[in-house]
């Protein structure tokens, strides 16, 4: 573990390894498997309901989801299919308190409870708002299967985890224990956290590699700027504004656009593109996993909390090994890529083709770029990410594992390895933050800014900037927008404001039949049934060629005419 702080889930992480004063830990002989229990004598007054014992020598009567954890270094010796299978096991595991599930003495941020005399044990061991709030990752990420999106019931109250146990009790006067926020104000359901929809992780390995390449390109531009100079920040056709330096060498990020504030701090600013969380807060799948296992399940990874450490006081150490985290990261990175489902129906085919052209004509594609290019072998996913923040392993700290994301031995469908050296990733995003709300009274605006410092003025000022939604799986998503409160794609389009106002207005100006075509196009973008090898299939899952060449030429010409009309 490295000392320091890292921005995770919008809260500054602080690493606490000492045991609380009323806990005495007595090491027992280590079991062979990492993650074995360590006897912990706990003052009965402090944790009256917690029962912890040494790891049994027999599995009879033992109730755990993961019988065997990987030893650190073991990940480098396993075939990739075995490593991915272990990652899926961790992702779908229903964690129990017999293996470290729950976090009696720590918040979802990793910090100690505000009131350790009220530990998070039964009946306070789960809380839908402040968490722990799920038995398994797949409890939320499950549509159409593990790693997928979630229903509205799977929304997470992002930043609610800075509270011990949300109660909304006005008589509770201890800040961030149950009711009062950092400023002493009574938190309400609408203000304690940002309710966010659960997104799918399909294709996420390609997304992380795009972000890594963009980061490298932006940093190269940064490194070429001398005192008194400036340069346009552009990567893969996406403009991120202008970075400048003052004469004394200090940095001016005032002209930078679309990059999360944590990546603009520092000397020099890191400019790291953060492709995960809907406000661009998280750098990598590994950071996302380390955050989530602690926040939602109380499973604390050794790389985040320290070898042999038990900050949550549950009597278990090394609840996930570094090798475990690599495995679950690779499971998510190698999930199948979304595709297209277009029925063999001439009316639907015509609508999808026209809708795709109209999508570009009304300028939705200026942010939802149809594809971004991966070059220089970027389709080979290398874990861990070199831009990981503290608390997450870096190259050299764990074995580097490489996986060719185009490999046909991975879950299908896949993007095909390019013949030209450039692979286009059709995710419909620019991986950039945009303000898509109309000021502080817009109901689509979030009440808290995840990218601002906890308890700062900006933190409580709220947020309207969101990462451009990846649309390549939107046709099968059960709900829409960052909050998931829209049940139709049409509502989500029309809700766009701020920087997207012109595009939303152009969509509204279309004849109703043309609007319907745009919707039909978006409906075709989806996660396909398991086992599909083709990225474009019909309603029966059979491969099909798309688009028809003749129709593509006709609709491209029509789209060009419409664009010229709209610009007049």
XYZ file of C-alpha atoms in Angstrom:
568
model
C 0.000 0.000 0.000
C 1.164 3.520 -0.713
C 0.640 6.404 1.656
C -1.484 9.353 0.629
C -4.909 10.232 -0.607
C -6.859 9.403 -3.729
C -10.070 10.805 -5.105
C -12.519 7.940 -5.077
C -16.302 8.239 -5.397
C -15.881 11.996 -5.043
C -14.570 11.798 -1.481
C -10.918 12.169 -0.528
C -9.826 8.734 0.548
C -7.768 8.535 3.708
C -5.982 5.338 4.560
C -6.454 4.276 8.163
C -4.676 1.123 9.249
C -4.560 1.285 13.084
C -7.172 -0.766 14.872
C -9.672 1.231 16.923
C -8.585 1.409 20.581
C -11.127 -1.094 21.891
C -10.091 -3.871 19.496
C -7.286 -6.332 20.109
C -6.194 -8.591 17.258
C -4.488 -11.891 17.967
C -2.807 -13.406 14.893
C -3.431 -17.090 14.364
C -1.427 -19.398 12.098
C -2.156 -18.332 8.543
C -4.328 -20.579 6.425
C -2.837 -21.438 3.048
C -5.420 -19.402 1.168
C -5.087 -15.608 1.265
C -8.005 -13.873 2.883
C -8.124 -16.284 5.818
C -9.740 -15.064 8.990
C -7.779 -13.748 11.926
C -9.255 -14.058 15.399
C -10.305 -10.695 16.701
C -11.347 -10.234 20.322
C -13.867 -7.427 20.234
C -15.254 -5.623 23.259
C -18.824 -6.825 23.535
C -20.043 -3.312 24.275
C -18.619 -2.078 20.987
C -19.710 -4.868 18.652
C -22.436 -6.761 20.471
C -23.662 -8.695 17.430
C -20.394 -9.589 15.733
C -19.202 -13.160 15.936
C -15.822 -13.976 14.394
C -13.852 -17.166 14.529
C -10.742 -18.614 12.959
C -10.954 -20.088 9.494
C -12.268 -23.636 9.889
C -10.239 -26.559 8.614
C -13.349 -28.068 7.009
C -15.862 -26.503 4.670
C -18.723 -28.278 6.420
C -21.134 -25.673 7.713
C -19.044 -22.815 6.326
C -21.046 -20.170 4.450
C -18.814 -18.212 2.105
C -19.120 -17.204 -1.528
C -15.429 -17.508 -2.368
C -13.712 -20.623 -1.018
C -10.338 -19.807 -2.526
C -8.628 -16.486 -3.097
C -5.700 -16.155 -5.476
C -2.284 -15.706 -3.923
C -0.482 -12.593 -5.116
C 1.510 -13.585 -8.173
C -0.720 -16.546 -8.935
C -2.569 -14.494 -11.557
C 0.550 -14.620 -13.745
C 0.535 -18.437 -13.759
C -3.095 -19.088 -14.687
C -4.551 -19.538 -18.181
C -6.611 -16.492 -19.116
C -9.881 -18.433 -19.069
C -9.235 -19.544 -15.474
C -8.337 -15.991 -14.456
C -11.521 -14.604 -16.019
C -13.587 -17.342 -14.381
C -12.208 -16.336 -10.997
C -12.984 -12.712 -11.789
C -16.566 -13.612 -12.616
C -16.811 -15.573 -9.364
C -15.753 -12.470 -7.420
C -18.152 -10.253 -9.411
C -21.136 -12.538 -8.797
C -20.239 -13.556 -5.226
C -22.855 -12.960 -2.524
C -20.482 -11.952 0.251
C -21.124 -13.072 3.824
C -19.787 -11.931 7.184
C -17.863 -15.209 7.401
C -15.450 -13.933 4.747
C -15.292 -10.216 5.554
C -18.565 -8.963 4.110
C -19.657 -5.766 5.854
C -17.572 -3.025 7.432
C -18.535 -2.530 11.092
C -16.187 0.368 11.859
C -15.627 2.181 8.540
C -17.601 4.235 6.054
C -17.913 3.475 2.380
C -15.176 6.054 1.815
C -12.693 4.001 3.830
C -12.618 6.489 6.707
C -13.519 5.488 10.288
C -17.118 5.910 11.371
C -18.028 9.293 12.803
C -19.429 7.361 15.764
C -17.583 4.057 16.325
C -19.801 3.337 19.341
C -22.603 2.574 16.845
C -20.961 -0.002 14.541
C -22.526 -1.232 11.326
C -23.605 -4.635 12.591
C -27.081 -6.151 12.614
C -29.531 -4.499 12.370
C -27.373 -1.675 10.947
C -25.299 -3.863 8.625
C -27.122 -2.759 5.441
C -28.432 0.662 4.431
C -29.879 1.390 0.991
C -28.595 4.982 1.013
C -25.250 5.029 2.841
C -24.371 1.353 2.239
C -23.347 -1.422 2.444
C -26.255 -1.819 0.063
C -25.691 -4.972 -1.979
C -24.656 -8.586 -1.535
C -22.993 -8.808 -4.933
C -21.725 -6.676 -7.827
C -24.148 -8.615 -10.015
C -26.977 -7.624 -7.708
C -27.025 -4.325 -9.608
C -24.996 -5.011 -12.774
C -27.184 -7.817 -14.118
C -29.046 -6.921 -17.333
C -28.858 -8.957 -19.502
C -26.255 -10.762 -17.350
C -23.357 -10.194 -14.923
C -21.609 -6.952 -15.794
C -24.676 -5.456 -17.439
C -26.822 -2.459 -16.591
C -29.406 -2.192 -13.823
C -33.031 -1.320 -13.269
C -33.990 1.854 -11.346
C -34.052 -0.281 -8.182
C -30.288 -0.705 -8.643
C -29.544 3.037 -8.492
C -26.709 3.969 -6.149
C -26.729 7.030 -3.898
C -23.275 8.272 -4.865
C -21.674 10.218 -1.970
C -24.220 8.859 0.516
C -21.409 6.578 1.687
C -19.732 9.449 3.530
C -22.402 8.934 6.217
C -22.158 6.125 8.773
C -25.788 5.024 8.559
C -28.340 7.328 6.926
C -31.370 7.888 9.187
C -32.585 11.446 8.370
C -33.282 11.797 12.099
C -33.235 15.533 12.937
C -32.295 14.724 16.521
C -28.999 13.154 15.432
C -26.526 16.022 15.841
C -23.259 14.228 14.985
C -22.140 15.340 11.480
C -22.124 12.547 8.876
C -23.328 9.955 11.373
C -26.868 9.691 10.122
C -28.495 13.027 9.354
C -26.331 16.155 9.417
C -23.922 16.854 6.567
C -20.429 18.314 6.919
C -21.865 21.804 7.230
C -24.321 20.864 9.955
C -27.332 20.933 7.629
C -30.009 18.261 7.809
C -29.601 15.938 4.832
C -32.706 14.905 2.940
C -33.198 11.965 0.615
C -32.798 14.351 -2.325
C -29.575 15.899 -0.994
C -27.661 13.196 0.881
C -26.241 11.760 -2.347
C -26.671 11.746 -6.100
C -29.000 8.990 -7.277
C -27.291 7.397 -10.276
C -28.373 4.722 -12.714
C -26.310 1.538 -12.908
C -24.508 1.399 -16.256
C -23.354 -1.704 -18.085
C -19.663 -2.602 -18.267
C -19.748 -4.261 -21.703
C -16.866 -3.144 -23.889
C -15.242 -1.337 -20.963
C -11.761 -2.683 -21.704
C -11.746 -0.793 -25.001
C -13.016 2.322 -23.224
C -10.216 2.238 -20.667
C -7.600 1.786 -23.387
C -9.011 4.757 -25.308
C -8.739 6.880 -22.161
C -5.150 5.747 -21.583
C -4.114 6.683 -25.116
C -5.866 10.039 -24.909
C -4.136 10.734 -21.590
C -0.729 9.932 -23.082
C -1.370 12.222 -26.058
C -2.557 15.101 -23.859
C 0.411 14.726 -21.525
C 2.788 14.810 -24.489
C 1.248 18.124 -25.568
C 1.507 19.413 -21.986
C 5.163 18.466 -21.738
C 5.951 20.549 -24.802
C 4.612 23.792 -23.299
C 7.289 26.117 -21.931
C 6.845 29.077 -19.551
C 4.709 31.734 -21.210
C 3.441 29.276 -23.813
C 0.173 27.553 -24.558
C -1.153 24.736 -26.722
C -4.438 23.302 -27.883
C -5.269 20.010 -26.208
C -6.600 17.570 -28.772
C -6.666 13.818 -28.916
C -8.398 11.447 -31.333
C -10.270 14.360 -32.887
C -11.639 15.571 -29.532
C -10.778 19.094 -28.380
C -10.171 19.691 -24.690
C -9.513 23.422 -24.955
C -6.207 25.175 -24.327
C -3.586 24.641 -21.633
C -1.240 27.525 -20.848
C 1.699 28.399 -18.611
C 2.478 31.712 -17.000
C 5.886 33.287 -17.294
C 6.887 31.918 -13.909
C 6.149 28.394 -15.107
C 2.897 27.930 -13.189
C 0.002 26.328 -15.037
C -3.207 27.956 -16.234
C -6.016 25.427 -16.744
C -8.744 28.047 -17.183
C -9.007 27.303 -20.894
C -9.183 23.524 -20.517
C -12.566 21.949 -21.293
C -14.172 18.624 -20.533
C -11.554 17.190 -18.180
C -12.513 16.405 -14.590
C -11.175 18.848 -11.947
C -9.086 16.183 -10.131
C -7.064 15.825 -13.347
C -6.452 19.581 -13.517
C -4.961 19.851 -10.036
C -1.270 19.420 -9.401
C 1.931 20.792 -10.865
C 1.808 19.894 -13.660
C -1.848 18.962 -14.131
C -2.111 15.246 -14.879
C -4.766 15.642 -17.615
C -5.785 12.028 -16.980
C -8.977 11.096 -18.829
C -11.311 9.380 -16.362
C -13.764 7.251 -18.346
C -15.767 5.751 -15.476
C -18.516 7.122 -13.235
C -20.964 9.395 -14.967
C -19.066 12.538 -14.014
C -15.677 11.209 -15.138
C -14.360 10.621 -11.617
C -12.666 7.211 -11.882
C -9.530 6.396 -13.858
C -9.696 2.641 -14.280
C -11.709 -0.524 -13.839
C -9.304 -1.432 -11.056
C -10.016 1.775 -9.132
C -13.732 1.321 -9.811
C -13.541 -2.206 -8.351
C -11.516 -1.281 -5.265
C -13.958 1.541 -4.534
C -17.066 -0.544 -5.097
C -16.104 -3.661 -3.162
C -15.536 -1.583 -0.038
C -18.422 0.841 -0.554
C -21.168 -1.617 -1.462
C -20.063 -4.879 0.184
C -17.518 -4.025 2.872
C -14.878 -6.165 1.148
C -11.550 -4.398 1.647
C -8.726 -5.075 -0.780
C -5.199 -5.439 0.571
C -3.785 -3.025 -2.008
C -6.192 -0.329 -0.850
C -6.142 -0.887 2.919
C -2.797 -2.581 3.573
C -1.489 -6.094 4.001
C -2.688 -7.659 7.230
C -4.776 -4.602 8.099
C -8.321 -4.752 9.458
C -9.537 -1.132 9.556
C -13.203 -2.117 9.568
C -12.752 -4.309 12.632
C -14.577 -7.344 11.285
C -11.794 -9.785 12.139
C -10.734 -10.427 8.537
C -7.653 -9.212 6.731
C -6.677 -9.263 3.052
C -10.320 -9.758 2.100
C -9.312 -9.439 -1.550
C -5.764 -10.021 -2.716
C -4.064 -7.993 -5.419
C -4.413 -11.026 -7.679
C -8.150 -11.099 -6.967
C -8.472 -7.451 -7.987
C -6.604 -8.133 -11.220
C -8.956 -11.033 -11.970
C -12.174 -9.086 -11.394
C -10.783 -6.144 -13.374
C -10.017 -8.380 -16.352
C -13.444 -10.010 -16.142
C -15.033 -6.594 -16.658
C -12.492 -5.515 -19.291
C -13.182 -8.573 -21.450
C -16.977 -8.534 -21.370
C -18.589 -8.798 -24.806
C -18.833 -5.656 -26.903
C -22.306 -4.220 -27.656
C -23.613 -4.534 -31.200
C -26.707 -3.943 -33.343
C -30.020 -5.776 -33.513
C -31.982 -4.872 -36.639
C -35.050 -6.939 -37.520
C -35.568 -8.283 -41.035
C -38.410 -5.858 -41.582
C -38.116 -3.373 -44.464
C -39.982 -0.658 -42.555
C -37.714 -0.962 -39.515
C -34.590 -1.198 -41.687
C -35.486 2.025 -43.482
C -36.225 3.788 -40.186
C -32.908 2.701 -38.629
C -30.942 3.855 -41.651
C -32.685 7.205 -41.783
C -32.456 7.638 -38.027
C -28.702 7.100 -38.055
C -28.315 9.787 -40.689
C -30.615 12.162 -38.809
C -28.679 11.543 -35.581
C -25.674 13.103 -37.272
C -27.677 15.781 -39.049
C -29.066 17.267 -35.811
C -25.500 17.220 -34.447
C -25.971 14.645 -31.684
C -22.827 13.059 -33.092
C -20.721 16.127 -32.268
C -20.447 14.727 -28.718
C -21.725 11.175 -29.193
C -18.980 10.476 -31.719
C -19.877 7.293 -33.616
C -16.387 5.915 -32.966
C -12.990 6.711 -31.506
C -9.738 5.238 -32.909
C -7.425 2.916 -31.016
C -4.000 2.671 -32.597
C -0.541 1.356 -31.766
C -1.902 -1.984 -30.574
C -4.205 -0.316 -28.072
C -6.614 -3.245 -28.293
C -4.201 -5.207 -26.079
C -5.408 -4.513 -22.543
C -2.544 -4.277 -20.049
C -3.402 -4.492 -16.386
C -2.676 -2.525 -14.216
C -3.268 0.966 -15.578
C -0.176 3.216 -15.367
C -2.358 6.197 -14.414
C -3.960 4.600 -11.355
C -4.193 6.915 -8.331
C -2.775 5.939 -4.906
C -4.513 3.007 -3.283
C -4.602 1.125 -6.588
C -1.767 -1.017 -7.921
C 0.592 0.339 -10.574
C 2.752 -1.538 -13.078
C 5.675 -3.067 -11.223
C 3.669 -3.501 -8.027
C 1.752 -6.490 -9.392
C 2.369 -8.740 -12.408
C 1.307 -7.122 -15.672
C -1.269 -9.218 -17.509
C -1.931 -8.636 -21.210
C -5.140 -9.637 -22.970
C -5.902 -9.080 -26.656
C -9.430 -7.662 -26.504
C -10.058 -8.774 -30.096
C -9.360 -12.406 -29.261
C -12.062 -14.854 -30.339
C -11.566 -16.920 -27.188
C -13.162 -14.089 -25.173
C -16.927 -13.572 -24.722
C -18.509 -12.655 -28.053
C -19.155 -10.565 -30.001
C -15.763 -8.826 -30.276
C -14.377 -5.978 -32.300
C -12.225 -7.377 -35.093
C -8.466 -6.855 -35.068
C -7.778 -4.145 -37.653
C -5.813 -4.680 -40.826
C -4.876 -1.010 -41.074
C -3.395 -0.580 -37.595
C -6.360 1.474 -36.371
C -9.355 -0.047 -34.614
C -12.505 2.057 -34.469
C -14.421 1.654 -31.182
C -18.113 2.449 -31.936
C -19.084 3.581 -28.439
C -20.818 6.877 -29.374
C -18.907 9.044 -26.911
C -16.084 11.573 -26.832
C -15.065 10.720 -23.216
C -15.453 14.393 -22.396
C -17.464 16.223 -19.731
C -20.244 18.519 -20.949
C -22.729 20.671 -19.077
C -26.083 19.388 -20.328
C -28.259 21.233 -17.805
C -29.854 24.670 -17.764
C -28.590 26.175 -14.544
C -29.039 25.529 -10.828
C -32.806 25.001 -10.999
C -32.680 22.309 -13.666
C -34.065 19.123 -12.079
C -31.496 17.091 -14.037
C -28.701 18.801 -12.143
C -27.105 16.883 -9.269
C -27.123 18.363 -5.775
C -23.505 17.446 -4.987
C -20.348 17.744 -7.078
C -18.493 14.441 -6.940
C -15.390 16.023 -8.464
C -15.087 18.759 -5.840
C -13.358 18.483 -2.470
C -15.590 17.067 0.274
C -17.424 19.749 2.278
C -16.097 22.509 -0.018
C -18.316 25.251 -1.384
C -18.173 23.690 -4.841
C -19.097 20.283 -3.409
C -22.438 21.624 -2.174
C -22.976 23.840 -5.255
C -23.966 20.801 -7.312
C -23.025 19.609 -10.768
C -24.357 19.749 -14.302
C -21.338 18.315 -16.170
C -21.517 14.697 -17.233
C -19.390 12.338 -19.269
C -20.885 11.875 -22.720
C -22.981 8.754 -22.348
C -21.729 5.760 -24.306
C -24.729 4.885 -26.465
C -23.538 1.588 -27.913
C -25.720 -0.340 -25.442
C -28.603 2.119 -24.962
C -31.237 0.115 -26.833
C -31.504 -2.467 -24.089
C -31.075 -0.134 -21.109
C -34.225 -0.112 -18.937
C -33.881 3.557 -17.984
C -32.054 6.642 -19.156
C -29.999 9.711 -18.202
C -27.529 9.801 -15.326
C -30.322 9.477 -12.767
C -32.222 6.773 -14.623
C -35.563 8.488 -14.077
C -36.495 8.649 -17.745
C -38.114 5.510 -19.083
C -37.807 6.380 -22.779
C -35.006 7.490 -25.065
C -37.208 10.324 -26.309
C -37.431 11.847 -22.828
C -33.664 11.643 -22.436
C -33.020 13.405 -25.752
C -35.450 16.208 -25.011
C -34.009 16.713 -21.513
C -30.633 17.797 -22.905
C -29.854 21.436 -22.131
C -26.755 23.557 -21.712
C -24.147 22.698 -24.330
C -26.583 20.264 -25.958
C -29.500 22.699 -26.302
C -29.014 23.282 -30.041
C -29.022 19.556 -30.789
C -32.093 18.945 -28.642
C -33.878 21.822 -30.360
C -32.919 20.461 -33.779
C -34.356 17.086 -32.807
C -37.611 18.720 -31.645
C -37.799 20.570 -34.971
C -37.851 17.304 -36.923
C -41.200 15.994 -38.153
C -42.599 13.383 -35.740
C -41.913 10.584 -38.221
C -38.234 11.584 -38.389
C -38.018 11.746 -34.615
C -39.321 8.200 -34.550
C -36.534 7.154 -36.926
C -33.881 8.549 -34.569
C -35.414 6.530 -31.737
C -35.482 3.398 -33.891
C -31.785 3.842 -34.662
C -30.924 4.162 -30.952
C -33.025 1.100 -30.149
C -30.803 -0.924 -32.477
C -27.707 -0.277 -30.305
C -27.633 -2.951 -27.640
C -25.928 -5.722 -25.757
C -26.610 -8.849 -27.781
C -27.696 -12.251 -26.502
C -24.897 -14.349 -25.054
C -23.046 -16.354 -27.674
C -23.696 -14.077 -30.669
C -20.536 -13.962 -32.733
C -21.649 -11.266 -35.150
C -21.979 -7.663 -33.987
C -24.998 -7.126 -36.237
C -27.864 -9.591 -35.977
C -31.546 -9.819 -36.776
C -34.388 -10.421 -34.339
C -33.516 -14.124 -34.213
C -29.852 -13.546 -33.487
C -28.754 -14.443 -37.012
C -25.823 -12.487 -38.525
C -26.672 -9.934 -41.160
C -24.839 -7.448 -43.374
C -25.346 -3.813 -42.476
C -25.945 -1.308 -43.898
C -27.147 -2.181 -47.390
C -24.720 -0.383 -49.694
C -27.310 1.208 -51.981
C -29.408 2.478 -49.092
C -26.323 3.811 -47.316
C -25.498 6.044 -50.303
C -29.086 7.341 -50.513
C -29.335 8.173 -46.822
C -25.873 9.754 -46.685
C -26.929 12.157 -49.426
C -30.192 12.897 -47.626
C -28.307 13.534 -44.389
C -25.994 16.003 -46.115
C -28.965 17.908 -47.534
C -30.631 18.075 -44.109
C -27.420 19.309 -42.447
C -27.154 22.119 -44.993
C -30.805 23.067 -44.366
C -30.392 23.148 -40.582
C -27.304 25.365 -40.809
C -29.045 28.059 -42.834
